Amino acid sequence: MNRFKALMLLSFLAAATSSVAETLQYATENGAIDGYDPVSYFMDGQAERGSPDITAEWNGAIWRFTSAAHRDAFTENPEKYAPQYGGFCALGMAHGGDVPTNPEAWTIWEDKLYLNMIKEVSITWRYNPDKLIERADMKWNALNATKADAED
């Protein structure tokens, strides 16, 4: 899929999804990040499925790990390893939507994990991550503020 098609698909999905800030996209029936070990992205440089026998609970989700060492690293500092934007697609968030992600489409930038919808989107993300992160942070904060206002 070329870059244009990936951006068009992303734009469509961003427009079609609802804004549910702080909803844990990565809290599926398989666990956070669909059962992938968040620490493996950092320590092993790859996406790896965690074991249902090695888990931790954090932020309303069950997180799976490939080893007890990964679990322990996560429980010591979950914010370091958890994906940004509640696990929603980072490029989608930069464009204002809470787009679902694929745990195999990821980037680590400045020691933070960013998930994306498809691998081609991760490639697009790498072209200008600082600008996209700035936009995504603004959108994420706005979504959270909107949710907080709705709860008041």
PDB file of C-alpha atoms in Angstrom:
ATOM      1  CA  MET A   1       0.000   0.000   0.000  1.00  0.00           C
ATOM      2  CA  ASN A   2       1.510   3.301  -0.966  1.00  0.00           C
ATOM      3  CA  ARG A   3       1.727   6.279   1.348  1.00  0.00           C
ATOM      4  CA  PHE A   4      -1.249   8.079  -0.218  1.00  0.00           C
ATOM      5  CA  LYS A   5      -3.541   5.070   0.170  1.00  0.00           C
ATOM      6  CA  ALA A   6      -2.421   4.578   3.773  1.00  0.00           C
ATOM      7  CA  LEU A   7      -3.167   8.224   4.573  1.00  0.00           C
ATOM      8  CA  MET A   8      -6.560   8.057   2.842  1.00  0.00           C
ATOM      9  CA  LEU A   9      -7.488   4.921   4.789  1.00  0.00           C
ATOM     10  CA  LEU A  10      -6.288   6.528   7.993  1.00  0.00           C
ATOM     11  CA  SER A  11      -8.312   9.680   7.303  1.00  0.00           C
ATOM     12  CA  PHE A  12     -11.434   7.620   6.670  1.00  0.00           C
ATOM     13  CA  LEU A  13     -10.993   5.626   9.849  1.00  0.00           C
ATOM     14  CA  ALA A  14     -10.250   8.726  11.908  1.00  0.00           C
ATOM     15  CA  ALA A  15     -13.474  10.313  10.703  1.00  0.00           C
ATOM     16  CA  ALA A  16     -15.470   7.134  11.281  1.00  0.00           C
ATOM     17  CA  THR A  17     -14.370   6.463  14.835  1.00  0.00           C
ATOM     18  CA  SER A  18     -15.694   8.075  17.966  1.00  0.00           C
ATOM     19  CA  SER A  19     -13.487   9.967  20.356  1.00  0.00           C
ATOM     20  CA  VAL A  20     -13.213   8.016  23.564  1.00  0.00           C
ATOM     21  CA  ALA A  21     -10.156   9.462  25.235  1.00  0.00           C
ATOM     22  CA  GLU A  22      -8.462   7.332  27.826  1.00  0.00           C
ATOM     23  CA  THR A  23     -10.326   4.250  26.649  1.00  0.00           C
ATOM     24  CA  LEU A  24      -7.751   1.523  26.612  1.00  0.00           C
ATOM     25  CA  GLN A  25      -7.718   0.485  22.968  1.00  0.00           C
ATOM     26  CA  TYR A  26      -5.099  -2.034  23.891  1.00  0.00           C
ATOM     27  CA  ALA A  27      -7.314  -3.713  26.519  1.00  0.00           C
ATOM     28  CA  THR A  28      -8.705  -6.541  24.382  1.00  0.00           C
ATOM     29  CA  GLU A  29      -9.902  -9.987  25.368  1.00  0.00           C
ATOM     30  CA  ASN A  30      -6.295 -11.102  24.811  1.00  0.00           C
ATOM     31  CA  GLY A  31      -5.037  -8.454  27.219  1.00  0.00           C
ATOM     32  CA  ALA A  32      -3.335  -5.128  26.716  1.00  0.00           C
ATOM     33  CA  ILE A  33      -1.874  -4.591  23.234  1.00  0.00           C
ATOM     34  CA  ASP A  34      -3.781  -7.707  22.169  1.00  0.00           C
ATOM     35  CA  GLY A  35      -1.513  -9.861  24.326  1.00  0.00           C
ATOM     36  CA  TYR A  36       1.820  -8.495  23.120  1.00  0.00           C
ATOM     37  CA  ASP A  37       4.624  -7.883  25.605  1.00  0.00           C
ATOM     38  CA  PRO A  38       5.196  -4.097  25.830  1.00  0.00           C
ATOM     39  CA  VAL A  39       8.707  -4.548  27.200  1.00  0.00           C
ATOM     40  CA  SER A  40       9.805  -6.683  24.229  1.00  0.00           C
ATOM     41  CA  TYR A  41       9.599  -3.649  21.928  1.00  0.00           C
ATOM     42  CA  PHE A  42      12.270  -1.943  24.040  1.00  0.00           C
ATOM     43  CA  MET A  43      14.457  -4.819  25.219  1.00  0.00           C
ATOM     44  CA  ASP A  44      14.232  -7.165  22.232  1.00  0.00           C
ATOM     45  CA  GLY A  45      13.544  -4.690  19.438  1.00  0.00           C
ATOM     46  CA  GLN A  46      10.529  -6.635  18.225  1.00  0.00           C
ATOM     47  CA  ALA A  47       6.850  -7.261  18.853  1.00  0.00           C
ATOM     48  CA  GLU A  48       6.396 -10.530  20.741  1.00  0.00           C
ATOM     49  CA  ARG A  49       3.277 -12.185  22.088  1.00  0.00           C
ATOM     50  CA  GLY A  50       3.319 -12.528  25.842  1.00  0.00           C
ATOM     51  CA  SER A  51       2.390 -15.619  27.801  1.00  0.00           C
ATOM     52  CA  PRO A  52      -1.004 -15.893  29.494  1.00  0.00           C
ATOM     53  CA  ASP A  53       0.955 -17.349  32.431  1.00  0.00           C
ATOM     54  CA  ILE A  54       3.141 -14.257  32.972  1.00  0.00           C
ATOM     55  CA  THR A  55       0.910 -11.240  33.555  1.00  0.00           C
ATOM     56  CA  ALA A  56       0.453  -8.024  35.494  1.00  0.00           C
ATOM     57  CA  GLU A  57      -2.551  -5.768  35.916  1.00  0.00           C
ATOM     58  CA  TRP A  58      -2.199  -2.048  35.298  1.00  0.00           C
ATOM     59  CA  ASN A  59      -4.559   0.737  34.305  1.00  0.00           C
ATOM     60  CA  GLY A  60      -7.553  -1.566  34.024  1.00  0.00           C
ATOM     61  CA  ALA A  61      -5.910  -4.077  31.706  1.00  0.00           C
ATOM     62  CA  ILE A  62      -4.071  -7.380  31.929  1.00  0.00           C
ATOM     63  CA  TRP A  63      -0.614  -7.173  30.387  1.00  0.00           C
ATOM     64  CA  ARG A  64       1.189 -10.298  29.133  1.00  0.00           C
ATOM     65  CA  PHE A  65       4.943 -10.796  29.072  1.00  0.00           C
ATOM     66  CA  THR A  66       7.448 -13.188  27.548  1.00  0.00           C
ATOM     67  CA  SER A  67       9.396 -13.475  30.804  1.00  0.00           C
ATOM     68  CA  ALA A  68       9.231 -12.663  34.492  1.00  0.00           C
ATOM     69  CA  ALA A  69      12.070 -10.170  33.940  1.00  0.00           C
ATOM     70  CA  HIS A  70       9.928  -8.255  31.432  1.00  0.00           C
ATOM     71  CA  ARG A  71       6.967  -8.326  33.814  1.00  0.00           C
ATOM     72  CA  ASP A  72       9.111  -6.990  36.644  1.00  0.00           C
ATOM     73  CA  ALA A  73      10.521  -4.186  34.471  1.00  0.00           C
ATOM     74  CA  PHE A  74       6.986  -3.202  33.496  1.00  0.00           C
ATOM     75  CA  THR A  75       5.602  -3.203  37.036  1.00  0.00           C
ATOM     76  CA  GLU A  76       8.492  -0.988  38.167  1.00  0.00           C
ATOM     77  CA  ASN A  77       7.702   1.645  35.516  1.00  0.00           C
ATOM     78  CA  PRO A  78       4.564   0.942  33.453  1.00  0.00           C
ATOM     79  CA  GLU A  79       4.422   4.440  31.955  1.00  0.00           C
ATOM     80  CA  LYS A  80       7.803   3.820  30.314  1.00  0.00           C
ATOM     81  CA  TYR A  81       6.579   0.729  28.461  1.00  0.00           C
ATOM     82  CA  ALA A  82       2.876   1.365  27.822  1.00  0.00           C
ATOM     83  CA  PRO A  83       2.072   2.713  24.356  1.00  0.00           C
ATOM     84  CA  GLN A  84       1.268   6.376  23.907  1.00  0.00           C
ATOM     85  CA  TYR A  85      -2.292   7.651  23.317  1.00  0.00           C
ATOM     86  CA  GLY A  86      -3.935   4.765  25.123  1.00  0.00           C
ATOM     87  CA  GLY A  87      -2.663   2.412  22.451  1.00  0.00           C
ATOM     88  CA  PHE A  88      -4.526   4.161  19.619  1.00  0.00           C
ATOM     89  CA  CYS A  89      -2.790   4.721  16.277  1.00  0.00           C
ATOM     90  CA  ALA A  90      -0.266   7.515  16.754  1.00  0.00           C
ATOM     91  CA  LEU A  91      -0.681   8.893  13.227  1.00  0.00           C
ATOM     92  CA  GLY A  92      -4.449   8.645  13.570  1.00  0.00           C
ATOM     93  CA  MET A  93      -4.267  10.628  16.795  1.00  0.00           C
ATOM     94  CA  ALA A  94      -2.182  13.295  15.042  1.00  0.00           C
ATOM     95  CA  HIS A  95      -5.082  13.629  12.611  1.00  0.00           C
ATOM     96  CA  GLY A  96      -7.676  13.727  15.395  1.00  0.00           C
ATOM     97  CA  GLY A  97      -8.995  10.176  15.538  1.00  0.00           C
ATOM     98  CA  ASP A  98      -8.803   7.221  17.858  1.00  0.00           C
ATOM     99  CA  VAL A  99      -7.910   4.650  15.202  1.00  0.00           C
ATOM    100  CA  PRO A 100      -7.316   1.004  16.233  1.00  0.00           C
ATOM    101  CA  THR A 101      -3.804  -0.398  16.027  1.00  0.00           C
ATOM    102  CA  ASN A 102      -1.833  -3.438  14.980  1.00  0.00           C
ATOM    103  CA  PRO A 103       0.786  -4.439  17.601  1.00  0.00           C
ATOM    104  CA  GLU A 104       3.143  -5.354  14.737  1.00  0.00           C
ATOM    105  CA  ALA A 105       3.071  -1.738  13.435  1.00  0.00           C
ATOM    106  CA  TRP A 106       5.180   0.177  15.915  1.00  0.00           C
ATOM    107  CA  THR A 107       7.938   2.706  16.438  1.00  0.00           C
ATOM    108  CA  ILE A 108       9.984   3.689  19.448  1.00  0.00           C
ATOM    109  CA  TRP A 109      10.858   7.364  19.372  1.00  0.00           C
ATOM    110  CA  GLU A 110      12.681   9.115  22.203  1.00  0.00           C
ATOM    111  CA  ASP A 111      12.128   6.088  24.449  1.00  0.00           C
ATOM    112  CA  LYS A 112       8.349   5.973  23.955  1.00  0.00           C
ATOM    113  CA  LEU A 113       6.278   3.330  22.190  1.00  0.00           C
ATOM    114  CA  TYR A 114       3.961   4.454  19.400  1.00  0.00           C
ATOM    115  CA  LEU A 115       1.591   1.958  17.798  1.00  0.00           C
ATOM    116  CA  ASN A 116      -0.003   2.433  14.393  1.00  0.00           C
ATOM    117  CA  MET A 117      -2.779   0.897  12.327  1.00  0.00           C
ATOM    118  CA  ILE A 118      -0.597  -0.773   9.703  1.00  0.00           C
ATOM    119  CA  LYS A 119       3.129  -1.065   9.064  1.00  0.00           C
ATOM    120  CA  GLU A 120       2.972   1.413   6.177  1.00  0.00           C
ATOM    121  CA  VAL A 121       1.592   4.013   8.579  1.00  0.00           C
ATOM    122  CA  SER A 122       4.569   3.401  10.878  1.00  0.00           C
ATOM    123  CA  ILE A 123       6.843   4.200   7.942  1.00  0.00           C
ATOM    124  CA  THR A 124       4.922   7.442   7.289  1.00  0.00           C
ATOM    125  CA  TRP A 125       5.148   8.248  11.016  1.00  0.00           C
ATOM    126  CA  ARG A 126       8.951   8.098  10.859  1.00  0.00           C
ATOM    127  CA  TYR A 127       9.180  10.890   8.247  1.00  0.00           C
ATOM    128  CA  ASN A 128       8.428  13.650  10.745  1.00  0.00           C
ATOM    129  CA  PRO A 129       7.828  12.173  14.205  1.00  0.00           C
ATOM    130  CA  ASP A 130       8.426  15.347  16.216  1.00  0.00           C
ATOM    131  CA  LYS A 131       5.763  17.338  14.377  1.00  0.00           C
ATOM    132  CA  LEU A 132       3.322  14.413  14.417  1.00  0.00           C
ATOM    133  CA  ILE A 133       3.895  13.801  18.132  1.00  0.00           C
ATOM    134  CA  GLU A 134       3.243  17.471  18.856  1.00  0.00           C
ATOM    135  CA  ARG A 135      -0.050  17.274  16.931  1.00  0.00           C
ATOM    136  CA  ALA A 136      -1.023  13.933  18.466  1.00  0.00           C
ATOM    137  CA  ASP A 137      -0.274  15.211  21.980  1.00  0.00           C
ATOM    138  CA  MET A 138      -2.515  18.230  21.378  1.00  0.00           C
ATOM    139  CA  LYS A 139      -5.342  16.046  20.030  1.00  0.00           C
ATOM    140  CA  TRP A 140      -4.985  13.522  22.881  1.00  0.00           C
ATOM    141  CA  ASN A 141      -5.041  16.294  25.489  1.00  0.00           C
ATOM    142  CA  ALA A 142      -8.083  17.869  23.826  1.00  0.00           C
ATOM    143  CA  LEU A 143      -9.899  14.517  23.797  1.00  0.00           C
ATOM    144  CA  ASN A 144      -9.104  14.037  27.469  1.00  0.00           C
ATOM    145  CA  ALA A 145     -10.310  17.559  28.299  1.00  0.00           C
ATOM    146  CA  THR A 146     -13.545  16.927  26.385  1.00  0.00           C
ATOM    147  CA  LYS A 147     -14.078  13.684  28.272  1.00  0.00           C
ATOM    148  CA  ALA A 148     -13.366  15.378  31.617  1.00  0.00           C
ATOM    149  CA  ASP A 149     -15.858  18.154  30.774  1.00  0.00           C
ATOM    150  CA  ALA A 150     -18.496  15.564  29.856  1.00  0.00           C
ATOM    151  CA  GLU A 151     -18.003  13.794  33.191  1.00  0.00           C
ATOM    152  CA  ASP A 152     -18.492  17.017  35.203  1.00  0.00           C
TER     153      ASP A 152
END
